[in-house]
Amino acid sequence: MNETQPAGTLPSGREPSEPGHGDSHGSGGLLKLSLGAVGIVFGDIGTSPLYAFRETFAGHHPLVPDELHILGVLSLIFWSMMLVVTIKYVSIIMRADNKGEGGSLALLALINRKSEGARWTKGIVLLGVFATALFYGDSMITPAISVLSAVEGLSVVEARFAPMAPIIAVGILIGLFMIQARGTAKVGALFAPIMVVYFIVLAALGLIHIFSNPGILIALNPWYAARFFLTDGIRAFLAMGSVVLAVTGAEALYADMGHFGRNPIRVSWMAFVLPALMLNYLGQGAMILALDPAAAQEVIRNPFFLLAPDNLRLPLVILATMATVIASQAVISGAFSVTQQAIQLGFMPRLRIIHTSSAAAGQIYIPVINWALMVMVILLVLTFRTSSNLAAAYGIAVTGAMLIDTCLLAVVLFVLWGWNRILAGVLVGVFFLVDFAYFAANLTKVPDGGWFPLLIGLIAFTLLTTWAKGRQLMLDRLRESAMPVQVFVRSAVNSASRVPGTAVFMTSTPDGVPHALLHNLKHNKVLHERVLLLTVKIEDVPYVRVGGRSTFEDLGQGFYRMIIRYGFMEDPDVPAALAGATDCGPVFKMMDTSFFLARQTLIASSRPGMAIWREKLFAWMLRNAESAMEFFKLPTNRVVELGSQVEI
């Protein structure tokens, strides 16, 4: 069975990541990978111009669209992109890959492996788990706000469409979630060309207005951000709660590093995406500054679509909607990937995972996550009804995750890499200052909707930690009553009849006698000619090399112990692993092999461990977990389940 760990630990480590491993992913040239990254990685941050600039002026803390505020906001957006995205994520964090894979859980596994035994490890693990929990809130809000903001562009084409925007958005989102089970391989082939066209259009629309008012380029000077704070401090601080929307999706660059490698993502960002985004933001600012105050107040309600001439606004709405669907698809796929990692690392119960592509292992579909996301996204659209209302809920999850990433980065710089303490201290201090300022600014929006991602994050964090802690308690209880294998072998061989065939007993721990074996001997009073005690371990590396996947131990008298290892990005397949086994006697034949599984029924007790309500929650999660038979791809007609009761 899948071995899981408590909330303060991760599975035992293997070899650390090789330097530069993140550069070697994928196939094809740098240009091909860079174009692919544009289609997958940058959808979230690429759709931010639809609402980020608007929200700073027409959101919950409106600003007057005059020269001071427009130049100040544009300067904040530019330097946020440089500090948060370019320096923090693209230049530094992306170097901290775990065998080429990125993301909070991959980074967490890397830190845990290289700092095993440190007193602060448990706190870091909990922070990483909370960042993962916040991601689920983000994955609900991103599709809702992105698609809704694009559809709202119809009101610019025809005002009568405005009340219909939420219904149209819901229809698009339902269609998006309905096609997830079919896989995204074919649709994904269109992502890169559409997003390339989208970013070119962003840049072109911005350039048109920059040419008419080139003075807007002075906003790139950090002095205008400083002047904004010096002149209008409180409003500047509150504006940060909306400015941060311009960098939402920065964490996706790191999380998707395993698909493309760090260099293609860096090239795409620096050479194409960043210039296109900034040209569009500058174009929006130039357009507003060219208007009289009354007209500026009107246009600022939806400046993105008003960048285009009248006859091109409907095509722009269609293109923006396609881009937001792509951004939503990337977030949904990310939720599937993060869930798979959490399952493999022992923070979630087994869930049904369907592979939608025989060629790409990373393309998966998890039904329960898909439908839960769909329900929550639809509820968000129908409850908040406008993208402006949703913007209040958006920033909390993103800024919270960014702040936690900075905490993890501090550990990487000081402990893993051993950087100069002064240089590392200055960098981390700047990142903490920026991230905390953004997070604090978003806390002011908690009453207006910011409570939603915090609530989702708290619920997800409770589920993740309850499962990890409860699973570890259950394993400890099973170990307490486990009989030493050598004692069992000596006594059982002389007291039980042997029958032809192979019996595989799945066990969570690589020591002691599995409860299923004890129950089988007690009730059936027979032993198979070959008895294999099998443990599946998930390591804290993304992939395990085939040569090091299995280890064997001959226990004598036809008893063997086998440990199969998988990485947290891999899909366990026990029959396939057994087919290649050569050290356990004859070749395994599935028709001569029986798999014995233990299904535990939990009994909540007052024993030290967890609160009663958490024990009951864990018992509910255990009852609803995916069967080990399906999770490990065991043949359905060769499995025997034996139940037992465990008190925790």
XYZ file of C-alpha atoms in Angstrom:
648
model
C 0.000 0.000 0.000
C 1.072 3.577 -0.468
C 3.229 4.741 2.403
C 2.272 8.181 3.711
C 3.847 10.558 6.193
C 2.729 12.907 8.998
C 2.236 16.606 8.438
C 5.742 17.435 9.599
C 7.650 15.001 7.410
C 7.982 13.747 3.888
C 9.210 10.414 2.551
C 12.892 9.652 3.005
C 15.115 11.304 0.461
C 17.184 10.137 -2.423
C 19.842 11.973 -4.359
C 19.627 15.784 -4.510
C 18.785 17.557 -7.716
C 21.581 17.874 -10.202
C 22.509 21.462 -11.062
C 20.922 22.615 -14.258
C 18.529 19.699 -14.476
C 15.676 22.087 -15.088
C 17.224 23.040 -18.408
C 16.988 19.612 -19.946
C 13.269 18.981 -20.083
C 11.238 18.523 -23.204
C 12.229 17.854 -26.774
C 12.966 20.097 -29.687
C 14.764 23.408 -29.891
C 14.674 26.342 -27.523
C 12.355 28.310 -29.829
C 9.814 25.474 -30.012
C 9.780 25.059 -26.236
C 9.570 28.814 -25.712
C 6.510 29.026 -27.977
C 4.943 26.087 -26.145
C 5.527 27.858 -22.839
C 3.670 30.926 -24.124
C 0.590 28.765 -24.663
C 0.608 27.008 -21.291
C 2.579 28.951 -18.707
C 1.594 32.572 -19.272
C -2.182 32.354 -19.640
C -2.945 33.564 -16.117
C -0.561 36.533 -16.047
C -1.331 37.235 -19.702
C -5.023 37.885 -19.037
C -4.303 40.300 -16.167
C -4.463 43.430 -18.409
C -8.200 42.779 -18.757
C -8.792 43.833 -15.165
C -5.613 44.755 -13.213
C -5.177 48.368 -14.389
C -8.931 48.989 -14.250
C -9.253 47.723 -10.689
C -6.667 50.138 -9.305
C -8.850 53.049 -10.433
C -12.419 51.705 -10.470
C -12.208 48.932 -7.863
C -12.963 48.890 -4.158
C -10.483 51.703 -3.418
C -10.885 53.977 -6.488
C -8.267 56.506 -7.548
C -8.660 59.651 -9.600
C -7.264 58.854 -13.102
C -4.879 61.834 -13.173
C -1.173 62.036 -14.014
C 0.071 61.367 -10.454
C -1.942 58.196 -10.041
C -1.610 56.804 -13.575
C 2.174 57.208 -13.674
C 2.433 55.908 -10.105
C 0.332 52.817 -10.800
C 2.168 52.019 -14.045
C 5.494 52.380 -12.263
C 4.280 50.027 -9.506
C 3.131 47.483 -12.096
C 6.454 47.568 -13.952
C 8.650 47.270 -10.868
C 6.394 44.581 -9.401
C 6.928 42.568 -12.572
C 10.668 43.116 -12.339
C 11.037 42.304 -8.632
C 8.427 39.584 -8.182
C 8.394 37.843 -11.562
C 11.740 38.545 -13.239
C 14.110 38.527 -10.255
C 12.343 36.414 -7.628
C 10.723 33.694 -9.747
C 12.478 33.670 -13.130
C 16.028 34.422 -11.956
C 16.209 32.806 -8.496
C 13.414 30.431 -7.490
C 13.445 28.604 -10.819
C 17.016 27.547 -10.044
C 15.673 25.528 -7.071
C 14.338 22.617 -9.089
C 13.696 19.127 -7.715
C 15.089 16.907 -10.483
C 13.752 19.482 -12.947
C 10.302 19.842 -11.367
C 9.009 23.020 -9.725
C 6.082 24.117 -7.575
C 5.550 24.491 -3.825
C 5.341 20.744 -3.129
C 8.398 19.936 -5.255
C 10.373 22.679 -3.495
C 9.083 21.435 -0.156
C 10.296 17.904 -0.896
C 13.705 19.262 -1.910
C 14.051 21.310 1.294
C 12.889 18.416 3.472
C 15.400 16.029 1.913
C 18.415 18.294 2.378
C 17.492 19.508 5.877
C 16.224 16.241 7.329
C 16.179 16.314 11.122
C 16.280 20.103 11.496
C 13.981 21.441 14.209
C 12.317 23.973 11.915
C 11.483 21.424 9.202
C 7.957 20.756 10.463
C 7.086 24.468 10.354
C 8.406 24.779 6.798
C 6.404 21.722 5.734
C 3.226 23.209 7.198
C 3.888 26.493 5.363
C 4.325 24.614 2.102
C 1.116 22.676 2.700
C -0.748 25.930 3.382
C 0.585 27.378 0.099
C -0.830 24.303 -1.634
C -4.145 24.825 0.165
C -4.280 28.456 -1.001
C -3.693 27.256 -4.569
C -7.091 25.551 -4.545
C -8.739 28.888 -3.756
C -6.755 30.466 -6.589
C -7.769 27.675 -8.994
C -11.436 28.451 -8.300
C -11.187 32.232 -8.665
C -8.925 32.358 -11.751
C -11.392 30.772 -14.223
C -14.264 32.824 -12.799
C -12.591 36.249 -12.942
C -10.741 35.623 -16.227
C -13.688 34.416 -18.294
C -16.115 36.894 -16.707
C -13.780 39.856 -17.381
C -13.486 38.833 -21.048
C -17.224 38.335 -21.531
C -17.864 41.724 -19.910
C -16.175 43.200 -22.960
C -19.435 42.549 -24.796
C -20.918 45.517 -22.935
C -18.414 47.737 -24.747
C -19.717 46.402 -28.071
C -23.377 46.536 -27.051
C -24.529 47.812 -23.646
C -27.550 45.476 -23.597
C -25.188 42.495 -23.204
C -24.024 43.640 -19.735
C -26.709 41.801 -17.659
C -26.092 38.611 -19.650
C -22.347 38.456 -18.922
C -22.574 36.124 -15.872
C -24.852 33.660 -17.710
C -22.625 33.596 -20.805
C -19.554 33.112 -18.589
C -21.225 30.218 -16.751
C -22.063 28.553 -20.074
C -18.444 28.827 -21.266
C -17.100 27.509 -17.952
C -19.488 24.535 -17.879
C -18.338 23.606 -21.383
C -14.703 23.905 -20.294
C -15.158 21.569 -17.329
C -17.233 19.123 -19.366
C -14.420 18.511 -21.854
C -11.761 17.821 -19.218
C -12.440 14.077 -19.271
C -11.572 13.975 -22.985
C -8.093 15.310 -22.353
C -6.455 18.473 -23.652
C -3.889 17.087 -26.110
C -5.754 18.184 -29.256
C -6.995 21.466 -27.825
C -3.565 22.104 -26.352
C -2.032 22.130 -29.834
C -3.969 25.351 -30.475
C -2.933 27.037 -27.221
C 0.443 28.395 -28.323
C -0.698 29.970 -31.648
C -3.732 31.615 -30.002
C -1.687 32.989 -27.092
C 1.059 34.228 -29.439
C -1.568 36.115 -31.456
C -3.117 37.383 -28.202
C 0.193 38.796 -26.894
C 0.966 40.375 -30.280
C -2.449 42.062 -30.179
C -1.750 43.243 -26.614
C 1.496 44.849 -27.741
C -0.015 46.367 -30.904
C -2.955 47.939 -29.067
C -0.583 49.426 -26.515
C 1.847 50.761 -29.124
C -0.929 52.602 -30.993
C -1.650 54.745 -27.928
C 2.004 55.026 -26.846
C 2.871 56.549 -30.235
C 0.211 59.199 -29.649
C 1.558 59.936 -26.152
C 5.189 58.722 -25.878
C 5.646 60.645 -22.644
C 3.954 57.748 -20.855
C 7.276 55.855 -20.985
C 8.584 57.938 -18.068
C 6.355 55.765 -15.871
C 9.120 53.123 -16.007
C 11.136 55.404 -13.696
C 10.749 54.101 -10.098
C 10.573 57.720 -8.905
C 6.920 57.898 -9.978
C 6.028 54.926 -7.745
C 7.897 56.601 -4.879
C 6.167 59.946 -5.588
C 2.805 58.160 -5.490
C 3.545 56.940 -1.957
C 5.036 60.231 -0.793
C 2.064 62.242 -2.062
C -0.829 59.883 -1.383
C 0.504 57.231 1.003
C -2.680 55.527 2.206
C -4.224 55.391 -1.256
C -0.957 54.060 -2.700
C -0.891 51.294 -0.089
C -4.513 50.348 -0.834
C -3.784 50.462 -4.578
C -1.212 47.692 -4.073
C -4.124 45.343 -3.430
C -5.124 45.780 -7.089
C -1.666 46.317 -8.607
C -0.715 42.788 -7.509
C -3.324 41.441 -9.935
C -0.807 42.311 -12.678
C 1.557 39.573 -11.406
C -0.976 36.844 -10.656
C 0.230 33.695 -12.315
C 3.905 34.313 -11.521
C 3.959 31.114 -9.470
C 2.837 29.196 -12.591
C 6.222 29.898 -14.174
C 7.860 27.856 -11.424
C 5.174 25.176 -11.193
C 5.278 24.471 -14.957
C 9.070 24.393 -15.160
C 9.049 20.586 -15.392
C 7.148 20.696 -18.698
C 9.427 23.102 -20.557
C 12.628 23.715 -18.598
C 13.753 26.974 -17.058
C 15.496 28.484 -20.113
C 12.490 28.371 -22.498
C 10.320 30.000 -19.824
C 12.938 32.680 -19.213
C 13.281 33.405 -22.933
C 9.495 33.586 -23.406
C 9.113 35.950 -20.464
C 11.970 38.333 -21.155
C 11.751 38.472 -24.958
C 8.020 38.298 -25.574
C 5.541 38.213 -22.694
C 6.948 40.947 -20.444
C 7.324 43.500 -23.298
C 3.808 42.722 -24.594
C 2.239 43.129 -21.154
C 4.023 46.373 -20.341
C 3.247 47.872 -23.752
C -0.429 47.152 -23.144
C -0.436 48.625 -19.640
C 1.425 51.712 -20.871
C -1.048 51.992 -23.753
C -3.975 51.936 -21.329
C -2.318 54.685 -19.286
C -1.536 56.775 -22.375
C -5.146 56.510 -23.567
C -6.527 57.674 -20.210
C -4.066 60.583 -19.905
C -5.077 61.843 -23.354
C -8.715 62.286 -22.233
C -10.379 65.075 -20.306
C -11.228 64.217 -16.661
C -14.911 63.435 -17.314
C -14.145 61.107 -20.235
C -11.293 59.485 -18.285
C -13.679 58.576 -15.442
C -15.943 56.845 -17.964
C -13.241 55.026 -19.952
C -11.408 53.782 -16.845
C -14.310 51.384 -16.160
C -13.152 49.152 -19.019
C -9.984 50.542 -20.632
C -8.677 47.284 -22.119
C -11.377 46.826 -24.762
C -11.539 50.562 -25.497
C -7.928 50.400 -26.709
C -9.279 48.885 -29.945
C -11.208 50.800 -32.642
C -14.993 50.261 -32.682
C -14.987 47.770 -35.537
C -12.314 45.568 -33.863
C -13.795 45.360 -30.372
C -15.942 42.291 -30.994
C -12.982 40.302 -32.430
C -10.941 41.494 -29.417
C -13.642 40.196 -27.053
C -13.580 36.820 -28.831
C -9.769 36.639 -28.722
C -9.687 37.656 -25.042
C -12.321 35.041 -24.208
C -10.238 32.359 -25.929
C -7.186 33.507 -23.966
C -9.075 33.351 -20.663
C -10.338 29.850 -21.464
C -6.722 28.809 -22.094
C -5.659 30.432 -18.809
C -8.478 28.617 -17.016
C -7.486 25.319 -18.637
C -3.930 25.738 -17.397
C -5.134 26.385 -13.834
C -7.498 23.384 -13.898
C -4.719 21.129 -15.212
C -2.487 22.566 -12.495
C -5.053 21.603 -9.857
C -4.987 18.018 -11.161
C -1.178 17.954 -11.075
C -0.940 19.443 -7.564
C -3.537 16.958 -6.319
C -1.568 14.053 -7.761
C 1.594 15.303 -6.036
C -0.276 15.720 -2.734
C -1.616 12.151 -2.987
C 1.812 10.719 -3.729
C 3.490 12.698 -0.932
C 0.910 11.501 1.584
C -1.166 14.637 2.145
C -4.356 13.425 0.457
C -6.230 10.110 0.252
C -6.103 8.130 -2.965
C -8.400 9.578 -5.634
C -9.376 8.217 -9.019
C -6.832 9.450 -11.579
C -7.516 8.981 -15.295
C -4.736 9.390 -17.856
C -6.041 11.189 -20.937
C -2.953 10.702 -23.092
C -0.864 7.624 -23.786
C 2.059 9.813 -24.844
C 2.120 12.536 -22.171
C 2.222 11.180 -18.609
C 1.394 14.598 -17.147
C -2.017 14.817 -18.819
C -4.391 13.516 -16.185
C -8.003 13.976 -15.166
C -9.294 13.687 -11.587
C -13.119 13.606 -11.659
C -13.799 14.634 -8.042
C -11.481 17.663 -8.333
C -12.959 18.647 -11.710
C -16.577 18.630 -10.549
C -15.781 20.296 -7.217
C -13.974 23.097 -9.048
C -16.855 23.473 -11.521
C -19.453 23.827 -8.771
C -17.373 26.377 -6.865
C -16.498 28.403 -9.987
C -20.165 28.615 -11.028
C -21.164 29.653 -7.512
C -18.485 32.359 -7.569
C -19.704 33.791 -10.888
C -23.368 33.761 -9.848
C -22.627 35.167 -6.375
C -20.155 37.944 -7.237
C -21.631 38.575 -10.749
C -18.869 40.999 -11.893
C -15.121 40.616 -12.308
C -14.635 43.748 -10.210
C -16.343 42.086 -7.247
C -14.263 38.943 -7.779
C -11.050 40.990 -7.855
C -11.469 41.617 -4.128
C -11.301 37.881 -3.516
C -8.470 37.218 -5.949
C -5.439 38.844 -4.384
C -5.420 37.111 -0.983
C -4.628 33.614 -2.266
C -1.955 34.843 -4.678
C -0.153 37.143 -2.243
C -0.362 34.548 0.538
C 1.255 31.915 -1.687
C 3.940 34.397 -2.814
C 4.753 35.263 0.802
C 5.137 31.570 1.653
C 7.332 31.057 -1.426
C 9.622 33.764 -0.047
C 9.852 31.857 3.258
C 10.814 28.707 1.343
C 13.278 30.719 -0.758
C 14.967 31.968 2.424
C 15.612 28.360 3.461
C 16.978 27.566 0.000
C 19.378 30.541 -0.017
C 20.666 30.180 3.544
C 20.610 26.393 4.050
C 20.634 24.614 0.685
C 22.816 26.931 -1.381
C 24.806 28.620 1.383
C 24.746 32.055 -0.247
C 26.597 34.975 1.296
C 24.440 35.912 4.286
C 24.512 39.645 3.561
C 23.496 39.241 -0.086
C 20.871 36.619 0.749
C 19.588 38.729 3.646
C 19.169 41.818 1.454
C 17.374 39.869 -1.284
C 15.063 38.041 1.103
C 14.413 41.288 2.998
C 13.336 43.075 -0.200
C 11.123 40.157 -1.241
C 9.538 39.952 2.214
C 8.881 43.700 2.219
C 7.212 43.615 -1.195
C 5.223 40.406 -0.609
C 4.076 41.413 2.869
C 3.014 44.855 1.618
C 0.906 43.235 -1.101
C -0.555 40.713 1.337
C -1.370 43.412 3.917
C -3.018 45.573 1.239
C -5.208 42.635 0.230
C -6.208 41.958 3.829
C -8.199 45.207 3.677
C -10.439 43.465 1.098
C -11.358 40.518 3.339
C -14.894 41.842 4.080
C -15.506 42.421 0.338
C -14.694 38.869 -0.757
C -11.158 38.194 0.430
C -12.621 35.842 3.019
C -13.412 33.281 0.307
C -9.874 32.094 -0.597
C -8.919 32.203 3.095
C -11.887 29.963 3.909
C -11.070 27.562 1.061
C -7.406 27.562 2.105
C -8.301 26.806 5.733
C -10.603 23.938 4.728
C -8.013 22.476 2.336
C -5.225 22.862 4.928
C -7.336 21.069 7.530
C -8.048 18.195 5.143
C -4.417 17.872 4.025
C -2.927 17.877 7.529
C -5.681 15.695 8.998
C -5.070 13.009 6.394
C -1.279 13.093 6.819
C -1.455 13.012 10.626
C -4.251 10.416 10.775
C -2.502 8.127 8.300
C 0.688 8.253 10.345
C -1.215 7.478 13.561
C -2.865 4.509 11.868
C 0.490 3.191 10.642
C 1.926 3.576 14.149
C -0.960 1.570 15.634
C -0.459 -1.170 13.037
C 3.261 -1.299 13.792
C 2.565 -1.676 17.511
C 0.762 -4.983 16.937
C 2.944 -6.226 14.078
C 4.686 -9.600 14.488
C 8.346 -9.880 13.441
C 8.556 -11.551 10.036
C 11.220 -14.123 10.939
C 9.192 -15.334 13.923
C 6.103 -15.655 11.750
C 7.907 -17.544 8.970
C 9.331 -20.130 11.355
C 6.003 -20.770 13.077
C 3.686 -20.549 10.056
C 5.606 -22.870 7.773
C 5.178 -25.783 10.145
C 1.513 -25.144 10.937
C -0.071 -24.275 7.577
C -0.639 -26.147 4.334
C 1.024 -24.767 1.186
C -1.019 -24.337 -1.983
C 0.188 -23.604 -5.552
C 0.529 -20.050 -6.817
C 1.708 -16.668 -5.566
C 0.160 -14.487 -2.874
C 1.064 -10.785 -2.823
C 0.263 -9.017 0.443
C 0.260 -5.241 0.115
C 1.599 -3.561 3.247
C 2.183 0.063 4.193
C 5.327 -0.637 6.196
C 8.437 -2.524 5.069
C 8.709 -4.378 8.389
C 6.449 -6.680 10.366
C 3.799 -9.076 9.112
C 0.862 -7.530 7.206
C -2.502 -7.829 8.970
C -4.004 -9.274 5.761
C -1.524 -12.180 5.936
C -2.403 -12.879 9.568
C -6.144 -12.793 8.816
C -5.760 -15.017 5.768
C -3.820 -17.627 7.737
C -6.265 -17.448 10.637
C -9.382 -17.968 8.498
C -8.138 -20.021 5.515
C -5.280 -21.899 7.254
C -3.192 -22.070 4.055
C -0.114 -20.390 2.620
C 0.781 -20.060 -1.061
C 4.002 -21.572 -2.365
C 5.362 -18.074 -2.883
C 4.415 -15.252 -0.499
C 5.462 -11.708 -1.404
C 5.229 -8.856 1.115
C 4.981 -5.778 -1.108
C 5.375 -2.115 -0.134
C 5.004 0.804 -2.551
C 7.019 3.854 -1.497
C 6.700 7.341 -2.933
C 10.026 9.165 -2.883
C 10.504 12.929 -2.662
C 11.918 13.133 -6.201
C 9.698 13.490 -9.295
C 10.916 10.337 -11.016
C 12.813 7.228 -9.957
C 15.175 5.618 -12.468
C 13.972 2.215 -13.629
C 17.115 0.437 -12.420
C 16.584 1.610 -8.854
C 12.840 1.081 -8.697
C 12.710 -2.291 -6.886
C 14.601 -3.937 -4.018
C 14.175 -7.547 -2.871
C 14.868 -9.594 0.234
C 14.633 -13.380 0.442
C 13.086 -14.241 3.827
C 13.358 -17.995 3.291
C 10.731 -20.739 3.006
C 9.217 -19.134 -0.101
C 8.729 -15.736 1.580
C 10.053 -12.570 -0.067
C 9.915 -8.880 0.694
C 9.795 -6.360 -2.149
C 9.819 -2.552 -2.096
C 8.789 -0.667 -5.249
C 9.706 3.011 -5.428
C 8.031 5.722 -7.494
C 8.544 9.472 -7.767
C 5.771 11.866 -6.758
C 5.080 12.657 -10.437
C 4.774 8.984 -11.430
C 1.783 6.688 -11.635
C 2.189 3.434 -9.617
C 1.648 0.267 -11.668
C 2.283 -2.820 -9.533
C 1.663 -5.523 -12.215
C 4.117 -3.802 -14.561
C 6.740 -3.683 -11.818
C 6.201 -7.349 -10.936
C 6.491 -8.365 -14.579
C 10.086 -7.153 -14.569
C 11.017 -8.817 -11.277
C 13.667 -11.521 -11.590
C 14.902 -11.985 -7.998
C 11.772 -13.523 -6.468
C 11.682 -16.920 -8.070
C 9.768 -17.698 -11.282
C 8.302 -15.000 -13.518
C 5.079 -13.546 -12.104
C 1.963 -14.677 -13.980
C -1.122 -12.667 -13.103
C -3.462 -15.658 -13.487
C -1.477 -17.515 -10.821
C -1.150 -14.513 -8.502
C -3.604 -13.345 -5.828
C -3.360 -9.868 -4.273
C -4.448 -9.497 -0.646
C -5.365 -6.038 0.613
C -6.238 -4.897 4.111
C -9.117 -2.443 4.442
C -9.039 -0.745 7.826
C -12.125 0.465 9.645
C -11.202 3.283 12.009
C -12.556 3.605 15.523
C -12.123 7.053 17.015
C -10.823 6.975 20.596
C -9.562 9.287 23.305
C -5.978 8.048 22.857
C -3.440 10.856 22.357
C -3.099 11.788 18.715
C -5.777 14.006 17.212
C -8.966 15.666 18.393
C -12.029 13.415 18.114
C -13.547 15.555 15.333
C -10.344 15.210 13.284
C -10.304 11.444 13.857
C -13.875 11.245 12.564
C -12.929 13.433 9.591
C -9.985 11.153 8.830
C -12.227 8.079 9.090
C -14.625 9.658 6.561
C -11.742 10.430 4.186
C -10.448 6.859 4.532
C -13.870 5.398 3.703
C -14.124 7.522 0.570
C -10.566 6.986 -0.665
C -9.991 5.272 -3.983
C -9.534 1.534 -3.711
C -5.912 0.395 -3.640
C -6.885 -2.103 -6.332
C -7.580 0.646 -8.879
C -4.876 3.012 -7.639
C -2.131 0.399 -8.077
C -3.731 -1.037 -11.260
C -4.227 -4.508 -9.786
C -6.225 -7.018 -11.887
C -9.804 -6.871 -10.607
C -10.381 -10.619 -10.646
C -7.243 -11.389 -8.625
C -7.821 -9.213 -5.529
C -9.002 -10.282 -2.053
C -9.808 -7.627 0.563
C -9.661 -8.476 4.276
C -11.041 -6.022 6.804
C -9.729 -5.055 10.223
C -10.482 -2.453 12.879
C -7.912 0.075 14.050
C -8.280 2.376 17.027
C -6.501 5.737 16.815
